[in-house]
XYZ file of N, CA and C in Angstrom:
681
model
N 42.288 195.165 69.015
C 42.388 193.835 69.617
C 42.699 192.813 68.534
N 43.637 192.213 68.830
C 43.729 190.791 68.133
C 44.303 189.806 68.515
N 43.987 188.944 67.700
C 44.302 186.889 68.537
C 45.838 186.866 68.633
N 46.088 186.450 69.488
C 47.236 185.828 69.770
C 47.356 184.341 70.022
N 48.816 183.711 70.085
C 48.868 181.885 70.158
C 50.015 181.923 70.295
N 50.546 181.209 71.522
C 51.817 181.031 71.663
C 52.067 179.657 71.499
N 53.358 179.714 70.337
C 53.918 178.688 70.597
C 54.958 178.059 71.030
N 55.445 177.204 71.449
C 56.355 175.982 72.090
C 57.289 175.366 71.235
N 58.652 175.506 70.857
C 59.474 174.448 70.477
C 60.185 173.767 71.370
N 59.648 172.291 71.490
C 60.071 171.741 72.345
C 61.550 171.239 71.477
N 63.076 170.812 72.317
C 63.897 170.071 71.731
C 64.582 169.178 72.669
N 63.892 167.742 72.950
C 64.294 167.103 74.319
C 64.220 168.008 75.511
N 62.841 168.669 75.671
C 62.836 169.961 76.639
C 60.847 169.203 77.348
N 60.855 170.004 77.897
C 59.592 170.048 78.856
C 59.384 171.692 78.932
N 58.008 171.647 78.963
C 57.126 172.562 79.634
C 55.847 172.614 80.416
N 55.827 173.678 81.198
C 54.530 173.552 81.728
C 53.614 174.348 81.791
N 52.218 173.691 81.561
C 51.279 175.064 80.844
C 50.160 174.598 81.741
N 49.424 175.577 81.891
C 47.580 175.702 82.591
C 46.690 174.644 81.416
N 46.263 174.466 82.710
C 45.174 173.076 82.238
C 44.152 173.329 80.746
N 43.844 172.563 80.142
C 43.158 173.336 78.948
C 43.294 174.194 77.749
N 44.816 174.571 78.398
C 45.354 175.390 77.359
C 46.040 175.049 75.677
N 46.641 173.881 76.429
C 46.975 173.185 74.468
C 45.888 173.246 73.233
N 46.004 173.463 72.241
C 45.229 173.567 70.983
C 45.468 172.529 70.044
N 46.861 172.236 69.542
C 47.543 171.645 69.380
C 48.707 171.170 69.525
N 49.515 169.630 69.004
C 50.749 169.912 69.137
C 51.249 168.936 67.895
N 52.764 169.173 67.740
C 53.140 168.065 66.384
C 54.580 167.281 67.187
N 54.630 166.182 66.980
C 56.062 165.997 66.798
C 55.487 165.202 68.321
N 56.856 164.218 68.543
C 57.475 163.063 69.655
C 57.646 163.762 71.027
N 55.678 164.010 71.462
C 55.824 164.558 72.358
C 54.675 164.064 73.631
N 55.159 163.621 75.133
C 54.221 163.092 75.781
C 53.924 164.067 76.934
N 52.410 163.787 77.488
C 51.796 164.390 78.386
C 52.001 163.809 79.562
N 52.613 164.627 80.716
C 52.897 164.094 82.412
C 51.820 164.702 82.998
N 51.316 164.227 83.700
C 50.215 165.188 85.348
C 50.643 165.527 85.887
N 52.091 165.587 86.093
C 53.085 166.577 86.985
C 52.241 166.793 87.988
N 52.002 165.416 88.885
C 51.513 165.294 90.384
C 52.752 165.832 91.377
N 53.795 164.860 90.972
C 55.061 164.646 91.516
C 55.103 163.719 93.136
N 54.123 162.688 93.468
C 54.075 162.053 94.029
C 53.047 162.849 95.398
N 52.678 161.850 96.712
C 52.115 162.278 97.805
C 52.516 163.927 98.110
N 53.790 164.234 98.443
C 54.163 165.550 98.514
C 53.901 166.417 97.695
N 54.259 165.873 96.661
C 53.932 167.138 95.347
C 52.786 167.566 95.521
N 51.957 166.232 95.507
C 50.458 166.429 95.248
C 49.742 167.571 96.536
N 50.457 167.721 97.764
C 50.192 168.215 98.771
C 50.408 169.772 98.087
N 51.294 169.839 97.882
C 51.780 171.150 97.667
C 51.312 171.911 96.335
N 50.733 171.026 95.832
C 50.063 171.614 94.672
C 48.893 172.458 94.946
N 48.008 171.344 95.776
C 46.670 172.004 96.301
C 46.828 173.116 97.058
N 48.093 172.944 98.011
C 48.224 174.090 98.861
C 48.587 175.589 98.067
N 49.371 174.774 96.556
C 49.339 177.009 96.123
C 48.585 176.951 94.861
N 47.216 175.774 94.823
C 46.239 176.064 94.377
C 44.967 176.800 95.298
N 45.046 176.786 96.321
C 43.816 177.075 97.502
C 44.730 179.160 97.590
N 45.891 179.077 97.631
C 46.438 180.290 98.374
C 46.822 181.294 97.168
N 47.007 180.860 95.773
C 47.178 181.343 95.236
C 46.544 181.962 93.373
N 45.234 180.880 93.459
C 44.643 181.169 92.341
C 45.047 180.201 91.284
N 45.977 180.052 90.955
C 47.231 179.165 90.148
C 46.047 177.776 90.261
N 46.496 176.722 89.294
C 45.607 175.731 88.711
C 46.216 174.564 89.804
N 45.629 173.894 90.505
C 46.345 172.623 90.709
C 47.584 171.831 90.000
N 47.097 171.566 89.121
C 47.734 170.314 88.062
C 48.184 171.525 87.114
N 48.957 171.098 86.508
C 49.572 172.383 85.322
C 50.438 170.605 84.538
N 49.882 170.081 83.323
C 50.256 169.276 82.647
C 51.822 169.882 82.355
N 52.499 168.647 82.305
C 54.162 168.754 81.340
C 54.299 168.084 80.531
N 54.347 168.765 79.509
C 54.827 168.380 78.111
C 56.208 168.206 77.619
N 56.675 167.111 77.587
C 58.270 166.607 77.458
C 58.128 165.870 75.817
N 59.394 166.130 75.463
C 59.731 165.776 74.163
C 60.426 166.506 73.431
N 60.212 166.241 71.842
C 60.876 166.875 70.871
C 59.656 167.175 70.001
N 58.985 168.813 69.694
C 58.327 169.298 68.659
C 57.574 170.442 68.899
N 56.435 170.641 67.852
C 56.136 172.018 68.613
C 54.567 171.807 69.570
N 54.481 173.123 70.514
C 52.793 172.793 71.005
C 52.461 174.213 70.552
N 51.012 174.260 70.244
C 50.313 175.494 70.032
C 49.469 175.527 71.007
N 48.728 176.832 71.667
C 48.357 177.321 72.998
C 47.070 178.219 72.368
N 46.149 177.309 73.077
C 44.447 178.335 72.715
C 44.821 179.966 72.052
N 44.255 179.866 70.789
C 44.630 181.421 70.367
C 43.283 182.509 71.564
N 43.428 183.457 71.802
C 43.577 184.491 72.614
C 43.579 185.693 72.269
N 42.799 186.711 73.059
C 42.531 188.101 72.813
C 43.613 188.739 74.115
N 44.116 187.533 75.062
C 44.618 188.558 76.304
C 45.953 188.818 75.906
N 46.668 189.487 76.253
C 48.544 189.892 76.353
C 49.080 189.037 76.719
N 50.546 188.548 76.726
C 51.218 188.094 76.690
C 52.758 188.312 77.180
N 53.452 187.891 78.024
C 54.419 188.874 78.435
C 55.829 187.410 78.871
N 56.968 187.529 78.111
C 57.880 186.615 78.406
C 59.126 187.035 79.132
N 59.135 186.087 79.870
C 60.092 186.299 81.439
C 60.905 185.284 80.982
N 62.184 186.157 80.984
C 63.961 185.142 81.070
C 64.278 185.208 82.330
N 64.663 183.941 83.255
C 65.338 183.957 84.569
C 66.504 183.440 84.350
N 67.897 184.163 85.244
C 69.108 183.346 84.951
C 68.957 182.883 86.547
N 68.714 181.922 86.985
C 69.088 181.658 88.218
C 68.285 182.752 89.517
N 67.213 183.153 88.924
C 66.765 184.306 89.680
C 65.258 183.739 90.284
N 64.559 184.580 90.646
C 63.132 184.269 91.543
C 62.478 185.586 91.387
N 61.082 185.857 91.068
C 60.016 186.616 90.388
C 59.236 186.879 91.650
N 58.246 187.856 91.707
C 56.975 187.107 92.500
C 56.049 187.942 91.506
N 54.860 187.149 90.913
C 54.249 187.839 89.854
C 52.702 187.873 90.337
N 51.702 188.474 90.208
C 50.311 188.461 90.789
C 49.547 187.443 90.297
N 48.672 187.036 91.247
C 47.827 186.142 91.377
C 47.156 185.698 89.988
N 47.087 184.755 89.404
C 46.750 184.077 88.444
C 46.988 184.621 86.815
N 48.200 185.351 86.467
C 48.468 185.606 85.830
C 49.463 184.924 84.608
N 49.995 183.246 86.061
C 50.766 182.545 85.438
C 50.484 181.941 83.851
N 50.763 181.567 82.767
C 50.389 180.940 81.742
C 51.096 179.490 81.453
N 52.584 179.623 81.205
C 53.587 178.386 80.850
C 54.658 178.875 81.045
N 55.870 178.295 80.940
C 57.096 177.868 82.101
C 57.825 177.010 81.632
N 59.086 176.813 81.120
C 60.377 175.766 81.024
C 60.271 174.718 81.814
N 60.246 173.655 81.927
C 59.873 172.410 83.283
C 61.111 173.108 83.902
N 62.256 173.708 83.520
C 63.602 173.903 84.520
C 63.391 175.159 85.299
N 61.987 175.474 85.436
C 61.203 176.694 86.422
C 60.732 175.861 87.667
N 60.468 176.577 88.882
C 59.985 176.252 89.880
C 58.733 177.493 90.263
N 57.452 176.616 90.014
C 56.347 177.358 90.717
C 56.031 177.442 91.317
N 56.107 178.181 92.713
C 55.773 178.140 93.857
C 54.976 179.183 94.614
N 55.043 179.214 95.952
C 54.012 180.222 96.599
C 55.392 181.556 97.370
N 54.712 182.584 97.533
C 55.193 183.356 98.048
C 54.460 184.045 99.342
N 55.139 184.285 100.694
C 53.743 184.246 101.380
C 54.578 185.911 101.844
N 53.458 187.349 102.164
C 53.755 188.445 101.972
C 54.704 188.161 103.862
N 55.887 188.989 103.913
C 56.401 189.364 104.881
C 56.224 190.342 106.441
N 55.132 190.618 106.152
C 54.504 191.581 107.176
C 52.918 191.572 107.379
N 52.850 191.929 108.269
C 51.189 191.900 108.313
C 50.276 193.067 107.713
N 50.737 193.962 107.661
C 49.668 195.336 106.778
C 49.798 194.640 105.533
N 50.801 194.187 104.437
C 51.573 193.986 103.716
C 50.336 192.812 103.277
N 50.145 191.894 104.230
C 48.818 190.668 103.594
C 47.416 191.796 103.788
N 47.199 192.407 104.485
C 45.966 192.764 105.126
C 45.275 194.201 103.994
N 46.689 194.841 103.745
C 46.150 195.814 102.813
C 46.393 196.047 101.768
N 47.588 195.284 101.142
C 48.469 195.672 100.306
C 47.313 194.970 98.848
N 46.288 194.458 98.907
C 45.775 194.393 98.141
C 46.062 193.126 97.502
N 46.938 192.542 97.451
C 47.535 191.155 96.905
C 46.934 189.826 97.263
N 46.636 190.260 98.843
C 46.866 188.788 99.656
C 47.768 188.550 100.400
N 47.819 187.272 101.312
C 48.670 186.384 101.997
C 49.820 186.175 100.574
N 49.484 185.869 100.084
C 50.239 184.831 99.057
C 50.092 185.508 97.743
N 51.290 185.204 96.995
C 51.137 185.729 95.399
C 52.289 184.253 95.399
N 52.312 184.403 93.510
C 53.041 183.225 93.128
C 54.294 183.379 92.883
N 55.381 182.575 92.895
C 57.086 182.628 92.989
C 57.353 181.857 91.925
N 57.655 182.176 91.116
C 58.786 181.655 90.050
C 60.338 181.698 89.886
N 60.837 180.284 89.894
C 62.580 180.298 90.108
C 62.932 179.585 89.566
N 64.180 179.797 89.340
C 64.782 178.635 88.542
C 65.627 179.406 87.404
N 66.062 178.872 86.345
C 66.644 179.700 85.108
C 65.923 179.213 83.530
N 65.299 179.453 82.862
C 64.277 179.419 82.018
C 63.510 180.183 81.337
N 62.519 180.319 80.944
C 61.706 181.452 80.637
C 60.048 181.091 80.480
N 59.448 181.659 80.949
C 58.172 181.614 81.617
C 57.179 182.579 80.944
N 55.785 182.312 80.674
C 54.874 183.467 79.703
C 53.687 183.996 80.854
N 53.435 185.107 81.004
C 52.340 185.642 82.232
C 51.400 185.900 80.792
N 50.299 186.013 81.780
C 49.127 187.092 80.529
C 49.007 187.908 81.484
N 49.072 188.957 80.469
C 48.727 190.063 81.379
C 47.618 191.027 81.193
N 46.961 191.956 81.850
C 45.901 192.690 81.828
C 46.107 193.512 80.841
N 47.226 194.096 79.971
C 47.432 195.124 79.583
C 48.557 194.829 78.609
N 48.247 195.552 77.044
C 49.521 194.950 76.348
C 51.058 195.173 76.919
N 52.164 194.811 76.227
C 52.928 195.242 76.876
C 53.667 196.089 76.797
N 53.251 197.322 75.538
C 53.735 198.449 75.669
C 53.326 199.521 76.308
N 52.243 199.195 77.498
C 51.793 200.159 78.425
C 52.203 199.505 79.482
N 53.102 198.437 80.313
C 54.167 197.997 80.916
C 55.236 199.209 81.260
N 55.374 199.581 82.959
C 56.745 200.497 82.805
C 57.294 199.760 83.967
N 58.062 199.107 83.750
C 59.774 197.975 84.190
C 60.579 199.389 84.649
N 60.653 198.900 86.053
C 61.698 199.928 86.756
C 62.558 198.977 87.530
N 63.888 199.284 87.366
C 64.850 198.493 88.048
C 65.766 199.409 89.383
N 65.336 199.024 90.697
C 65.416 200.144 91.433
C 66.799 199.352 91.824
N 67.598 200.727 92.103
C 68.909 200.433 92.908
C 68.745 200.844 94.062
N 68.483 200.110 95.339
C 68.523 200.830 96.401
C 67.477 201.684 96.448
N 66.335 201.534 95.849
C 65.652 202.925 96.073
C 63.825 202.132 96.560
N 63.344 203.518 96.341
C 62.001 203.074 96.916
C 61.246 203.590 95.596
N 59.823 202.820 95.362
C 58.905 203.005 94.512
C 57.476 202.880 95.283
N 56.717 203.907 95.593
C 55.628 203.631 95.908
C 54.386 204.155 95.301
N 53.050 203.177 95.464
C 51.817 203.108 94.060
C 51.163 203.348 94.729
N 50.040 204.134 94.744
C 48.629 204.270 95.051
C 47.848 203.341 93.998
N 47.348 202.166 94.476
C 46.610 201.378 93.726
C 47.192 199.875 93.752
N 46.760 198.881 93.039
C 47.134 197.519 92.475
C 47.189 197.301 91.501
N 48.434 197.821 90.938
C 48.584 197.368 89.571
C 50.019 197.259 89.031
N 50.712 196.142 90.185
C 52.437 196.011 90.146
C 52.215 194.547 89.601
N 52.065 194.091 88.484
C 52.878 193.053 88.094
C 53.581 191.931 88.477
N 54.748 192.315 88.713
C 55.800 191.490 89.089
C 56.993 191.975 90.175
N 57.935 191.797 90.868
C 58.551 192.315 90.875
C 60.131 190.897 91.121
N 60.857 191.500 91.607
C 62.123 190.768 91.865
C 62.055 190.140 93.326
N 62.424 188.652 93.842
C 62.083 188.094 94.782
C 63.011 189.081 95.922
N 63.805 190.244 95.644
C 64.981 190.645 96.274
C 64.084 191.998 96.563
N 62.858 192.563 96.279
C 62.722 193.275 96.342
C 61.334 193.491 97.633
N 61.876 194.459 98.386
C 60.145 194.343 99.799
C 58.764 194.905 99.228
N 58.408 194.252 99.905
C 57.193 194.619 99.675
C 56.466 195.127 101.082
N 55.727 196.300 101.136
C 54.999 196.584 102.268
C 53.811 197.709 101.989
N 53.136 198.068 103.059
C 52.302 198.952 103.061
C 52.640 200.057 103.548
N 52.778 201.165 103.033
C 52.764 202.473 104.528
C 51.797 203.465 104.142
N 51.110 204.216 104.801
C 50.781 205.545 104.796
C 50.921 206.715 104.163
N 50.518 207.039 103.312
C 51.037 208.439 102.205
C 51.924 209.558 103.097
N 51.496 209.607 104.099
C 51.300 211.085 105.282
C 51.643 210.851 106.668
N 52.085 211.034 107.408
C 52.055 211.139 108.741
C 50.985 211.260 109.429
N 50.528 210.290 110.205
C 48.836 210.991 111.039
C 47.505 211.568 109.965
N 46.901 211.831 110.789
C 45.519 212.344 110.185
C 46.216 213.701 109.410
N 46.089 214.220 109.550
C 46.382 215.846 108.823
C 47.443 215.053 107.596
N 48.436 214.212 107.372
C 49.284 214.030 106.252
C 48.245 213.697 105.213
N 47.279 212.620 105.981
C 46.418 211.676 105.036
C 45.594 212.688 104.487
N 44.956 213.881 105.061
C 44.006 214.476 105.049
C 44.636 215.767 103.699
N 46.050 215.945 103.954
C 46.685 216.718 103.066
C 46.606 216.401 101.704
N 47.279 215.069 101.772
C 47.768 214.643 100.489
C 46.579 213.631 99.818
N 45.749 213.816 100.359
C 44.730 213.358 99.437
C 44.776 211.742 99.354
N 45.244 211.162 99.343
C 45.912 209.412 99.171
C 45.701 208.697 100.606
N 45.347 207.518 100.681
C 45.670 206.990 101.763
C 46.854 205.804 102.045
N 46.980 204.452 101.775
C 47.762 203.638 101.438
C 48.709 203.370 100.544
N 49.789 203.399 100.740
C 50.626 202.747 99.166
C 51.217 201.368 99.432
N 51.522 200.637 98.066
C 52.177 199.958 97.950
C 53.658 200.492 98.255
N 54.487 199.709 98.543
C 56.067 199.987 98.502
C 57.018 199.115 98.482
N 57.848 199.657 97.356
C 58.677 198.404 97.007
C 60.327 199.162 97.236
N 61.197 198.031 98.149
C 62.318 198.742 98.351
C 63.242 197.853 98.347
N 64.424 198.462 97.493
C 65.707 197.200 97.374
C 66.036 197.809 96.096
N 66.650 196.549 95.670
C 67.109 196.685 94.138
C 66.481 195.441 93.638
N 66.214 195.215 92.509
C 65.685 194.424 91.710
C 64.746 194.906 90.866
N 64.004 194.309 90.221
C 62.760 194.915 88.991
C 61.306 195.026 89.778
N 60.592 195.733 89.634
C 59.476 196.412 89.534
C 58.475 196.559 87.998
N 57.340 195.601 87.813
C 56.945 195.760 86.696
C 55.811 196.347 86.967
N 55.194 197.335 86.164
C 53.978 198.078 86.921
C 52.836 198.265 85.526
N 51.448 198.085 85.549
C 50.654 198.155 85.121
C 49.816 199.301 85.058
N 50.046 200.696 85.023
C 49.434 201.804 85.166
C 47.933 201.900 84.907
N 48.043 201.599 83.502
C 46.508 201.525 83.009
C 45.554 200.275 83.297
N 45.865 199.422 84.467
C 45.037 198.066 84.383
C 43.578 198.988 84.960
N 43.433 199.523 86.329
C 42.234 199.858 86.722
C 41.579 200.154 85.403
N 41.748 200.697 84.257
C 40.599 201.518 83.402
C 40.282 200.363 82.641
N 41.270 199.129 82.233
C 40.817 197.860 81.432
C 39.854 197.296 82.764
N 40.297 197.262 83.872
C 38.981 196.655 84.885
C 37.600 197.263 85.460
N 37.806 198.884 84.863
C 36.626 199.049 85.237
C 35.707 199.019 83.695
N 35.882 199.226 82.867
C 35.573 198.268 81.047
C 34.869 197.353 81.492
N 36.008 196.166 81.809
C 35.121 194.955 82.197
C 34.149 194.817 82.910
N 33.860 195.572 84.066
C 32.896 195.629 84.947
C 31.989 196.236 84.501
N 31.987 197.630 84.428
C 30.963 198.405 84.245
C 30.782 198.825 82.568
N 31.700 198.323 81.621
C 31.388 199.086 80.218
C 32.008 200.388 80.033
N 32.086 201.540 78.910
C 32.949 202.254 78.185
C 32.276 203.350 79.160
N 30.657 203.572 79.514
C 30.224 204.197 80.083
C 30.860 205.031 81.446
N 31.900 203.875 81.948
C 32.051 203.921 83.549
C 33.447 204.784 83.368
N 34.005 205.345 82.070
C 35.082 206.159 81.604
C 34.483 207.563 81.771
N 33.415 207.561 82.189
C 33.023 209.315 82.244
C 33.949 209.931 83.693
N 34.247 208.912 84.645
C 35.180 209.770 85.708
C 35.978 209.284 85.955
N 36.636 210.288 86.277
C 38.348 209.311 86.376
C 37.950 208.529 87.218
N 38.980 207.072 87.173
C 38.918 205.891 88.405
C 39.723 206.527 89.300
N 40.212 207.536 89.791
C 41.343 207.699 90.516
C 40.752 206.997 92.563
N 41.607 206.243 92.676
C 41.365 205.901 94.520
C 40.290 204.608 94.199
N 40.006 204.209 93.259
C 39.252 203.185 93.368
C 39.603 201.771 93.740
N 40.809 201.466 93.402
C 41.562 200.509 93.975
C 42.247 200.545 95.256
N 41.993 201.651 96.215
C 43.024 202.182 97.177
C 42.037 201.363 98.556
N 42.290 200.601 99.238
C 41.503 200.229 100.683
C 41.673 201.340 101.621
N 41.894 201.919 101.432
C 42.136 203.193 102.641
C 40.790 203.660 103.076
């Protein structure tokens, strides 16, 4: 484990970062509340209540650098050309002001009910580049870019994926006897083309946190599964 600190060169640029997070900064640079008026302010709360994400996320406009609370968690940087993300629930960190943070609300009903996510995860758009923290460094990260194809997880531990890409729930198996076969009950499923970022090893960093090194005596396997 070790500290991390991200920093910011601003150059006549803006960014936007989670509340609390600045450490420092140098150079001809001012702080906005990025309310964005009655509406804004509406819509803030609304994919603060649905999505975990901070209300207010300060913008920092100017010319110089900012430094960002040094940190034991990961770190993970997203380039958008004109594209749209949907990344898991409170994972956001900071963002180009020329990003759009928004809500994403799931397309189906198993899809909110089981898929483990929620109603809502968060949407990032725009063209810029954006920093998540993530559960897990990022060389245990496996980025799959599906053409047309299908990817499906037993568990919660997808990242991100591409706004182009579905998301749903189905069934491992056909009926009782499939479920009963194959051992699994629910998957995630992601189908289209676009990126898929997947977190393999997060359950074993979350069951650490919970229970201690102890709780490594059995595999976690199905522990994340609602089935």
């Amino acid at each position: 484990m070790t500290l991390k600190q991200i920093k910011v060169t601003l150059n006549n640029s803006g960014v936007i970062v989670e509340p609390g997070a600045l450490y420092f900064q140098k150079g001809n640079i001012t702080c906005d509340a990025n309310i964005g008026g009655v509406g804004g302010l509406a819509k803030k709360m609304i994919k603060n209540k649905l999505t975990n994400e901070s209300t207010f996320n300060p913008l920092y406009k100017g010319s110089g650098e900012i430094f960002l609370e040094p940190s034991f968690s990961h770190f993970i940087i997203v380039s958008l050309d004109n594209g749209s993300i949907i990344v898991d629930k409170g994972i956001f960190y900071c963002a180009e002001s020329s990003l759009e943070v928004g809500v994403a609300s799931q397309k189906n009903i198993t899809a909110g009910l089981f898929g483990g996510e929620g109603w809502f995860q968060t949407k990032i758009s725009g063209t810029g580049t954006c920093i998540l923290e993530s559960p897990v460094p990022m060389s245990e990260i496996l980025k799959y870019n599906l053409d047309n194809e299908r990817l499906q997880v037993d568990g919660n531990f997808a990242l991100l994926r591409s706004d182009s890409v579905k998301f749903s729930v189905e069934r491992s198996g056909k009926g009782i006897a499939g479920k009963l076969t194959s051992g699994e009950g629910l998957l995630q499923t992601f189908e289209g083309t676009g990126a898929v970022w997947l977190a393999p090893t997060q359950p074993v960093y979350s069951s650490i946190a919970s229970s201690g090194v102890s709780s490594l005596a059995a595999a976690p396997y199905n522990k994340n599964n609602p089935a």
